[in-house]
Short mmCIF file of C-alpha atoms in Angstrom, two decimals:
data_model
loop_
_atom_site.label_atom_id
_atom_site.label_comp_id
_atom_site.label_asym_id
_atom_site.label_seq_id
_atom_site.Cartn_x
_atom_site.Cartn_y
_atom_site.Cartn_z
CA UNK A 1 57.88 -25.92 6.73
CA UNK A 2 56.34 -29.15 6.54
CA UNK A 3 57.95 -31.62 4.45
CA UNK A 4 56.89 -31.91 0.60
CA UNK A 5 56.20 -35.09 -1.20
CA UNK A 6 58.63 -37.24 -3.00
CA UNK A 7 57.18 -35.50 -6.30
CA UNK A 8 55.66 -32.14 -6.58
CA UNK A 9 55.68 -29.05 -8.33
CA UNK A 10 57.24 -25.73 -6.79
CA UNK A 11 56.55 -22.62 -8.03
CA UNK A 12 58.31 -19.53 -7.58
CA UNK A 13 58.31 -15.85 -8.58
CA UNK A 14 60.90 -12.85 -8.79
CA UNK A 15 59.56 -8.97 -9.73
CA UNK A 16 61.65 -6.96 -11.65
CA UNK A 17 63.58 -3.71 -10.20
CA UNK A 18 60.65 -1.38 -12.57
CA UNK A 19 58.06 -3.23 -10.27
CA UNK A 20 56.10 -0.66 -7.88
CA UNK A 21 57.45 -2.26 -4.69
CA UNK A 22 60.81 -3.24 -6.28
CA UNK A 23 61.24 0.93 -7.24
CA UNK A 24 60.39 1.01 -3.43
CA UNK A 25 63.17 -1.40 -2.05
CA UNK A 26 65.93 0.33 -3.62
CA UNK A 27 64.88 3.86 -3.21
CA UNK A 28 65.11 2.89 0.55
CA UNK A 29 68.15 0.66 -0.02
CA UNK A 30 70.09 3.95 -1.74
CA UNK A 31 69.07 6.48 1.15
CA UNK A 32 70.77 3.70 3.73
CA UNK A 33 73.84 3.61 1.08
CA UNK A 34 74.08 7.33 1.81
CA UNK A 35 73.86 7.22 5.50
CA UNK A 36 76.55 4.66 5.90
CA UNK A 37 78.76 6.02 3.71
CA UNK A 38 78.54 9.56 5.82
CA UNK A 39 78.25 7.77 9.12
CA UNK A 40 78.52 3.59 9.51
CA UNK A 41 76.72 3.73 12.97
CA UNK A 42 73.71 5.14 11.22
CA UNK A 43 70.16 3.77 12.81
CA UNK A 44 68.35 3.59 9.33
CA UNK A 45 64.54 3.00 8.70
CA UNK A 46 63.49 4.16 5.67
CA UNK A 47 60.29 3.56 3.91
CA UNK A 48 59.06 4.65 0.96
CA UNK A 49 55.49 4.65 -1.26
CA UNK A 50 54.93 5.29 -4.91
CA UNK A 51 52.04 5.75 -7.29
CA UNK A 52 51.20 8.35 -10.20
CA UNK A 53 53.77 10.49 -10.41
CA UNK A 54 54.13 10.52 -6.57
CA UNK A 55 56.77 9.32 -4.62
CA UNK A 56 56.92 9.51 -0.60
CA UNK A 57 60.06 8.98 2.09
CA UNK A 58 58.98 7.92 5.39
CA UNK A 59 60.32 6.76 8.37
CA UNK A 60 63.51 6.93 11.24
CA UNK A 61 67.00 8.19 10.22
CA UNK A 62 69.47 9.10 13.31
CA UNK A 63 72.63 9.84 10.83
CA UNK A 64 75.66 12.14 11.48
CA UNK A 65 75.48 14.49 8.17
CA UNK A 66 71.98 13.35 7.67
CA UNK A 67 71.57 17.22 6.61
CA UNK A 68 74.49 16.80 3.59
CA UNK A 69 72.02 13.96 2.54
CA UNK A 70 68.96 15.22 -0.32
CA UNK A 71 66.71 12.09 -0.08
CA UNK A 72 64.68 13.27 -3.14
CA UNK A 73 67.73 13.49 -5.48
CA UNK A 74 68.56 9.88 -4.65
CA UNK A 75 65.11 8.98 -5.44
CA UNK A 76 65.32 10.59 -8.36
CA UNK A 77 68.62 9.37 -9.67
CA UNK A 78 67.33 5.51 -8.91
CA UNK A 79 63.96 5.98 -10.72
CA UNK A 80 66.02 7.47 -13.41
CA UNK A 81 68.42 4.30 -13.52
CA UNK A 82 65.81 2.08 -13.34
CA UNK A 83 64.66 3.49 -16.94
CA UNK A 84 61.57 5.57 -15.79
CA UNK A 85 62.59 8.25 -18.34
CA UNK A 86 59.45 9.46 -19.98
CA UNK A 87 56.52 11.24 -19.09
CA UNK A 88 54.20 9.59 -21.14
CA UNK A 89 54.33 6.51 -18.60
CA UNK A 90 53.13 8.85 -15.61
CA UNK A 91 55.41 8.10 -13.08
CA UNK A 92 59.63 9.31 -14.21
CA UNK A 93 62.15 11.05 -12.94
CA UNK A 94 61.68 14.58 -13.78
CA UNK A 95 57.80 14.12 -13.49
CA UNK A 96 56.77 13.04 -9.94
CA UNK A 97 55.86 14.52 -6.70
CA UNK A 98 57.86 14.15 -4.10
CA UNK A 99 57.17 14.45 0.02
CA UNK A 100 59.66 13.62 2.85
CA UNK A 101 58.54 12.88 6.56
CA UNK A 102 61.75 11.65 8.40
CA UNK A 103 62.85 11.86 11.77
CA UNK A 104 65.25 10.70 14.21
CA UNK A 105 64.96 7.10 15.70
CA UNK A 106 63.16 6.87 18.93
CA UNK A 107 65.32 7.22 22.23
CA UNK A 108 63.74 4.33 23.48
CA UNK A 109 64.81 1.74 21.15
CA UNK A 110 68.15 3.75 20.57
CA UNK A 111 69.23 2.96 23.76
CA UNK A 112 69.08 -0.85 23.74
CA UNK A 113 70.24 -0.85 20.48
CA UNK A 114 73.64 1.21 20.84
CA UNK A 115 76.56 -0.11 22.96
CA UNK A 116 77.00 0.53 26.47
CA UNK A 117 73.49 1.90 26.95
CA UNK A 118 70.58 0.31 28.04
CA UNK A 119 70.20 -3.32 30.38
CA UNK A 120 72.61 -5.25 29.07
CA UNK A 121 75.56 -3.11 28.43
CA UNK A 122 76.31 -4.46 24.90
CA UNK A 123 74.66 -4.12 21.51
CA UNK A 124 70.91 -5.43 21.92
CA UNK A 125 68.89 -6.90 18.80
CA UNK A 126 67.08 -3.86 16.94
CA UNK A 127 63.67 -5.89 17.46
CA UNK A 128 61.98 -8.47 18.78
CA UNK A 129 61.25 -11.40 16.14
CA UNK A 130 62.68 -14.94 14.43
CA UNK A 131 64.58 -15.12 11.18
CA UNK A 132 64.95 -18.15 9.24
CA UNK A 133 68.25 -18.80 6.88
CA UNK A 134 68.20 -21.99 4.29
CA UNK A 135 70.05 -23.74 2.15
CA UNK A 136 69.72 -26.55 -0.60
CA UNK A 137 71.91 -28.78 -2.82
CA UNK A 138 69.32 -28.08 -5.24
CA UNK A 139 71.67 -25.50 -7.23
CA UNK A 140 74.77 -24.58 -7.35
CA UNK A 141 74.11 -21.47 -5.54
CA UNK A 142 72.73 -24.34 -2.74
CA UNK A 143 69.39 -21.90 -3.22
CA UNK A 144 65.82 -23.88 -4.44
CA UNK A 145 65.52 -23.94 -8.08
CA UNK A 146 62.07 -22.25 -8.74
CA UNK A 147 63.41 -19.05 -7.17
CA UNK A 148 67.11 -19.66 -8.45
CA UNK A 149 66.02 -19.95 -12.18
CA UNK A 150 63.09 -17.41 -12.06
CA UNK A 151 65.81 -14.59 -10.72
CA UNK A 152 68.06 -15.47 -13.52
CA UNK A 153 65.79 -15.29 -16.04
CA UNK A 154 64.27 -11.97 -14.99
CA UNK A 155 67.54 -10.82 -14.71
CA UNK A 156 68.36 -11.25 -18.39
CA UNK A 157 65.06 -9.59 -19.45
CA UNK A 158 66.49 -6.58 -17.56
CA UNK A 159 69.94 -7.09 -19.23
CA UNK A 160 68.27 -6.67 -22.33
CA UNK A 161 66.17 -4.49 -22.23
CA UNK A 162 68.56 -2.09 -20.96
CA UNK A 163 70.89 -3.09 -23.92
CA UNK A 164 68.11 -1.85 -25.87
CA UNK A 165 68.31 -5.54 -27.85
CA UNK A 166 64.14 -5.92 -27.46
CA UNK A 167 63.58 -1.85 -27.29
CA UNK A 168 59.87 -1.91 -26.69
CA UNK A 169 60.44 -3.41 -23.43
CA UNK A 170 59.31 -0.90 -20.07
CA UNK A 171 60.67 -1.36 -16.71
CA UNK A 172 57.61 -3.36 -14.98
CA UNK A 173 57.74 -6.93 -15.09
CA UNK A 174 57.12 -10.27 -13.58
CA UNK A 175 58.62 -13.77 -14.38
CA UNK A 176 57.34 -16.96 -12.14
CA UNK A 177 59.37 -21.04 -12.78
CA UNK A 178 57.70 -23.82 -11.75
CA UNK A 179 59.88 -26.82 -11.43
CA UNK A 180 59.01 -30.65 -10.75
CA UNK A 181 60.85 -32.48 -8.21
CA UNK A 182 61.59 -36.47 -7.95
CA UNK A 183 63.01 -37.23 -4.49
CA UNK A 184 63.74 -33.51 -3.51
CA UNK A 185 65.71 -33.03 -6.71
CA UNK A 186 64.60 -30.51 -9.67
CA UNK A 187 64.35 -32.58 -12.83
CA UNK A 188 61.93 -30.66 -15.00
CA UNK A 189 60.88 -27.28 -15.65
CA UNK A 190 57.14 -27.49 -16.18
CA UNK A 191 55.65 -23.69 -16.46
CA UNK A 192 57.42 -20.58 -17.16
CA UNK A 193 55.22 -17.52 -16.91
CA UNK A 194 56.45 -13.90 -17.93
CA UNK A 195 54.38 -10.82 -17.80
CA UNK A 196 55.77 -7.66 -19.32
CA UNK A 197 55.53 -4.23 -19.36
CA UNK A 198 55.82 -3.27 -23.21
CA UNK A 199 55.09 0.09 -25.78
CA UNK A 200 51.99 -1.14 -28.32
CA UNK A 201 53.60 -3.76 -29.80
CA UNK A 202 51.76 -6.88 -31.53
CA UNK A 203 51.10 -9.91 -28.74
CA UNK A 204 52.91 -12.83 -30.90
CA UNK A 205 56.02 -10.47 -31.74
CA UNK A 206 56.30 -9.93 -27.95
CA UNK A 207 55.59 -13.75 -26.97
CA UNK A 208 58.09 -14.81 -29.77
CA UNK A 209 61.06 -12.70 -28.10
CA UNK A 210 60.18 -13.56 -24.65
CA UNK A 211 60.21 -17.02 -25.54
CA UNK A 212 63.37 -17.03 -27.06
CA UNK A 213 64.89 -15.14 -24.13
CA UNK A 214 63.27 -17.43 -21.78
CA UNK A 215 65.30 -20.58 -23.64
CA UNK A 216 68.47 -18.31 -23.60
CA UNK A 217 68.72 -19.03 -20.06
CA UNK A 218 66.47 -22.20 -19.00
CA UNK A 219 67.47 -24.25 -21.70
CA UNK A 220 71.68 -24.89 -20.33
CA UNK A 221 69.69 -26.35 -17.18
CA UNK A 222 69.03 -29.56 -18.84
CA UNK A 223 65.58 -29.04 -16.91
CA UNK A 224 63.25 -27.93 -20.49
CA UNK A 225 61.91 -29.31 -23.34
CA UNK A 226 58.73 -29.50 -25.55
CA UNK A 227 56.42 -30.44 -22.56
CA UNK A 228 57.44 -26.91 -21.08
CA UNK A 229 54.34 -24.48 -21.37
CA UNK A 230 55.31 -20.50 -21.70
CA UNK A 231 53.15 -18.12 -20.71
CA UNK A 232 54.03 -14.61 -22.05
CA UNK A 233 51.77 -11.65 -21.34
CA UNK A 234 48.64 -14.05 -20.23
CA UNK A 235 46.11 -11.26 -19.96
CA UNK A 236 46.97 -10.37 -24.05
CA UNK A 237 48.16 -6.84 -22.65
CA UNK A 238 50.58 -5.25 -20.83
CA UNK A 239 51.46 -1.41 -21.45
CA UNK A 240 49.82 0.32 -18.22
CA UNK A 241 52.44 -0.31 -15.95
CA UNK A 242 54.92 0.51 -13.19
CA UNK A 243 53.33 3.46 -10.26
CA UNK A 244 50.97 4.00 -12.73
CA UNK A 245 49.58 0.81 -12.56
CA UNK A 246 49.59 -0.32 -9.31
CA UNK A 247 51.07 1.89 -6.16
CA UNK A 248 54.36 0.70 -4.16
CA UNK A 249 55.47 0.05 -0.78
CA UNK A 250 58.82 -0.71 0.63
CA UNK A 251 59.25 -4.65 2.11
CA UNK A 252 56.30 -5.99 0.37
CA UNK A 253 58.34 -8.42 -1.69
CA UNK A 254 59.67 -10.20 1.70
CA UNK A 255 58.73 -13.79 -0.54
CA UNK A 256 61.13 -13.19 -3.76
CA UNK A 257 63.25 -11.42 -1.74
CA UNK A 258 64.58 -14.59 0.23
CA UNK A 259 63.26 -18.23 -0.76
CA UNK A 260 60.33 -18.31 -3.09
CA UNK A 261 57.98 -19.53 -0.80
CA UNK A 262 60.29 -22.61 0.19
CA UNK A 263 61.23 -22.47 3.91
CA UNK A 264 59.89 -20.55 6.68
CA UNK A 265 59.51 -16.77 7.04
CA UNK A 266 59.57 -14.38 9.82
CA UNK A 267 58.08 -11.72 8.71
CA UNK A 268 60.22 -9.21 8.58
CA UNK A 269 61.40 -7.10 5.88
CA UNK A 270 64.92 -6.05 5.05
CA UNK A 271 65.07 -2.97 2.45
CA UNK A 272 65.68 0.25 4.24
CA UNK A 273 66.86 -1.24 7.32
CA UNK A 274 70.38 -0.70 8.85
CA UNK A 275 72.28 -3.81 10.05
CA UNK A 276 71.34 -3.28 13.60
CA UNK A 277 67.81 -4.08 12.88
CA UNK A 278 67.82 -8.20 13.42
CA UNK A 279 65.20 -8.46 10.54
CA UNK A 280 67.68 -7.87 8.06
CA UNK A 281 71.12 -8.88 9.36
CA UNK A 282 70.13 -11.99 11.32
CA UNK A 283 68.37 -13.71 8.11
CA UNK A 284 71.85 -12.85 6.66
CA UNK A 285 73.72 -14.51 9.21
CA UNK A 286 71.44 -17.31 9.25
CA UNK A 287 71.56 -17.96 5.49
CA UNK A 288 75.60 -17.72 6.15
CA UNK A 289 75.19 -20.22 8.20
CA UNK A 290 72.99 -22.33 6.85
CA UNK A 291 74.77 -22.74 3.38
CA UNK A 292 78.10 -23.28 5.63
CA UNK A 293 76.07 -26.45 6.96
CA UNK A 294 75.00 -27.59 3.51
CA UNK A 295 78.75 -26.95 1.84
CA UNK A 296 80.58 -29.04 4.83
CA UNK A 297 78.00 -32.12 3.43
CA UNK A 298 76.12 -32.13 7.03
CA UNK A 299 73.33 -31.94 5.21
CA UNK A 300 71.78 -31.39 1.83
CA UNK A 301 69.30 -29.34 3.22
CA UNK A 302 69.30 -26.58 6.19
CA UNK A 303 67.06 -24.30 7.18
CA UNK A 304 68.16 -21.95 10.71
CA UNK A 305 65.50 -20.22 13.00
CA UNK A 306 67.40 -17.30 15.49
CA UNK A 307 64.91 -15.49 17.84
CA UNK A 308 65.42 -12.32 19.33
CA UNK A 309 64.42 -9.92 22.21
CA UNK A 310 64.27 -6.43 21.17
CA UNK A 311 67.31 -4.85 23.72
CA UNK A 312 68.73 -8.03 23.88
CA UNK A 313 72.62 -9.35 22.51
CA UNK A 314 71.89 -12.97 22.53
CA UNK A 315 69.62 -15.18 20.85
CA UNK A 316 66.59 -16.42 22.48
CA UNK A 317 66.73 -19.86 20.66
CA UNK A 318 68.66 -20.88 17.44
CA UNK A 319 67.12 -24.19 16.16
CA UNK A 320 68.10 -26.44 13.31
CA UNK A 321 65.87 -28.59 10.86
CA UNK A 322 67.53 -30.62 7.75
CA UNK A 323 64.32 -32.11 6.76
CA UNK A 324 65.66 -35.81 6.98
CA UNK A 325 68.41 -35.16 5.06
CA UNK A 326 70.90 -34.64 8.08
CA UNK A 327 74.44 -36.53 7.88
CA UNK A 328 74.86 -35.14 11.58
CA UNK A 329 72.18 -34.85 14.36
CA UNK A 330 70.41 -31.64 14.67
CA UNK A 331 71.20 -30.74 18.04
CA UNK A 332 75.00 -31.34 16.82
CA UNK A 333 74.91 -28.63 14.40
CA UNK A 334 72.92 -26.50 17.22
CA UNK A 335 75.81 -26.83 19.89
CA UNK A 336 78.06 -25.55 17.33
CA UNK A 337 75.46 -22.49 16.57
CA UNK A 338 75.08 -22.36 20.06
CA UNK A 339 78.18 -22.01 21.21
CA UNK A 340 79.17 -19.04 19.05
CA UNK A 341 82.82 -20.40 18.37
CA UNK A 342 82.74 -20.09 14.59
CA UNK A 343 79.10 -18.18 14.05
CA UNK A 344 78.18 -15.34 16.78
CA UNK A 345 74.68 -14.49 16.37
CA UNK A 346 74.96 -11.11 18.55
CA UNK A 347 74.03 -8.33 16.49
CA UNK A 348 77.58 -6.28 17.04
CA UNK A 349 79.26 -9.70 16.17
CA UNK A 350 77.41 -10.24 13.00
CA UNK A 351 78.27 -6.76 11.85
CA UNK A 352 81.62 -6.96 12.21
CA UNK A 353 81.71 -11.02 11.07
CA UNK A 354 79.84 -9.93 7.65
CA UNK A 355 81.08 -5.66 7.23
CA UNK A 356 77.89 -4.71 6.91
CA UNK A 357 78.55 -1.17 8.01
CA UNK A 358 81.28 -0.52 5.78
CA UNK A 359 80.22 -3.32 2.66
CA UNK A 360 82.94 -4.06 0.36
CA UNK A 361 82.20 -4.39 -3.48
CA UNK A 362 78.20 -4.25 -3.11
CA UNK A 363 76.09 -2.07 -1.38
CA UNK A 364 72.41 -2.49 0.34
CA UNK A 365 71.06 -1.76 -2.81
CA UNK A 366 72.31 -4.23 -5.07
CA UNK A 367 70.08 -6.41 -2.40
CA UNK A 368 66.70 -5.24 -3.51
CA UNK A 369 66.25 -6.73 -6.89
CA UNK A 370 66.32 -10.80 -7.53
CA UNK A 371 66.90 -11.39 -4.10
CA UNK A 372 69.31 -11.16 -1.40
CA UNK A 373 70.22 -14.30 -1.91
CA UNK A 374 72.38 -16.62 -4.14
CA UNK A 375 75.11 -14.36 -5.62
CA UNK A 376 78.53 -14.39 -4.58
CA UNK A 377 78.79 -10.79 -3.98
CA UNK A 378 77.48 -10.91 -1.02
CA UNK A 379 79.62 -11.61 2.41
CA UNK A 380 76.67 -13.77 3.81
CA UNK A 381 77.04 -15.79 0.60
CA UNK A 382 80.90 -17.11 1.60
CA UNK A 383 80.89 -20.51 2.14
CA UNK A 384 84.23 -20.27 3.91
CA UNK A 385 83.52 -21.89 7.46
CA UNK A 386 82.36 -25.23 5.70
CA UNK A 387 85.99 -26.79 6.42
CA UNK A 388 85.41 -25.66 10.19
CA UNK A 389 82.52 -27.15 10.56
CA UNK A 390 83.37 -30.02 8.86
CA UNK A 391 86.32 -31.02 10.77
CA UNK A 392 83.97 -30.37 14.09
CA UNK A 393 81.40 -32.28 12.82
CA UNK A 394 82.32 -34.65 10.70
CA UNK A 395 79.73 -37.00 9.25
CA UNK A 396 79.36 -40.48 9.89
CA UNK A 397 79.22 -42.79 7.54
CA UNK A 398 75.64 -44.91 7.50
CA UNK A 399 76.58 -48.60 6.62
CA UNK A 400 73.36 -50.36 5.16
CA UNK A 401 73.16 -54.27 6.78
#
């Protein structure tokens, strides 16, 4: 990422779990729920597509009890909790079409993938690829503030409307922050843009209640006031919504789903994927250790790039970048990464480092909607190596002449 200005405006976005894509993501994220909980050394692909009243599984599944599984009741139970209930909207839970093509996980990839087979005699990376983990003192979740703020506002929209407090309210929905920054730090909350799914209801009723939601949860940031534009519904309508609207794919959110656009990507999606697949439980491991980094104070940014060879245990390269904001050298924190004393970046080791075969108090799909990072729940989340790491690298103090 190259380094922003001194001042500038960042703008992110979150999608809300009624989003086409979003529906996607967890339908996926629920069939890998039910393959680990029948077999924890399930290889787990799963894709799936939606549109009107059509909903499609595709993909590789190698699970012991895969046949106990039904794939299309899961779907159908998570479109039901997601609140597509009625008919009328053209895409619900009793109404769509439903197709399954699944099959086992190639033999080729299986066996650099599983332990004791293939070159290397140990548990290889599930691809080939780089995955980037970062961290800011921006919030107190140490994620950026644009994506931080838009997630929690777009998860009190779904709050309420599943409360049924704003009942015209559909599933489909979009919020976007924009936030000025002074020196790296958020100070102002310039734009706030929601577009929602709704029944027929008047435009200024809808863009009253939004608004007022919208200061429910901005306004404790300190980061609002009058100079803060809303924009609610921007195209005057929004009732033709969810599948109906637009068609769905799994991992096409890979943006809100980690950074908002701040910090490097790899590419690689993570809904539907078992942990063995490095696209998914490396960025984990990399966010771990990345907000490790920032809570120790060796920085009050860090973003972590881990490469991969598809086959292959180790790392290719890990590299470090605090964007100038370092209280350590780099290459400091890389040793440490490096060395695999307090982070191991082999795939078996970040399994069993993080339980991701047997998850404790979440599960894969609680991941798919407003991001899978930032809440506590999640193991990669801990900050609890930051006294480690400080006590190996402890920062120096800079004395000014």
């Amino acid at each position: 990422m190259s380094k922003l200005q001194n001042n500038h405006v960042f703008t992110s976005e979150s999608v809300s779990e009624g989003h086409p894509d979003k529906i996607c993501d967890q339908v996926s994220d629920a069939i890998l729920d039910a393959c680990l909980a029948r077999d924890p050394a399930s290889r787990v692909a799963c894709e799936t597509a939606v549109t009107t009243n059509f909903l499609v599984n595709m993909g590789e599944i190698t699970c012991n009890g895969w046949e106990a599984i039904d794939p299309e009741a899961v779907a159908r139970q998570v479109v039901r909790e997601i609140g597509y209930d009625r008919k009328e909207l053209l895409f619900s839970h009793e109404s769509f079409d439903y197709l399954c093509h699944i099959h086992p996980q190639s033999g080729d990839i299986a066996q650099g993938v599983s332990k004791g087979e293939g070159l290397y005699q140990e548990q290889g990376a599930g691809d080939q690829g780089m995955m980037f983990g970062y961290a800011t003192r921006a919030t107190p979740s140490l994620m950026p503030a644009p994506i931080h703020y838009s997630h929690r506002l777009l998860d009190h929209l779904q709050r309420i409307r599943k409360a049924g407090d704003i009942d015209y309210l559909r599933p489909d929905a979009k919020t976007q922050v924009s936030v000025l920054h002074q020196d790296g730090k958020p100070v102002h909350i310039t734009n706030v843009v929601i577009s929602h799914q709704t029944d027929e209801v008047p435009l200024p009723r809808i863009r009253e209640d939004l608004v007022q939601a919208a200061h429910e949860v901005l306004d404790p940031t300190g980061l609002v006031d009058n100079d803060t534009a809303y924009f609610i519904n921007p195209t005057g309508k929004f009732v033709i919504g969810g599948p109906h609207g637009d068609a769905g794919l799994t991992g096409r959110k890979i943006i809100v789903d980690t950074y908002g656009g701040v910090g490097c990507h790899g590419g690689g999606a993570f809904s539907g994927k078992d942990p063995s697949k490095v696209d998914r439980s490396a960025a984990y491991y990399a966010r771990y250790a990345a907000k490790n980094v920032v809570a120790a104070g060796l920085a009050d940014k860090c973003e972590i790039q881990v490469a991969y060879a598809i086959g292959v245990a180790r790392p290719l390269s890990i590299n470090v970048e605090t964007f100038g904001t370092g209280k350590v050298e780099e290459d400091e924190i890389q040793a440490v990464l490096e060395s695999g004393e307090l982070f191991d970046f082999r795939p078996a080791s970040i399994i069993e480092d993080l339980e991701l075969t047997a998850p404790d108090g979440w599960c894969y799909r609680d991941t798919s909607v407003t991001g899978h990072f930032g809440r506590e729940i999640f193991p990669w989340e801990q900050t609890n190596k930051a006294d480690a790491l400080r006590g190996m690298l402890a920062p120096k103090e800079r004395h000014v002449a």
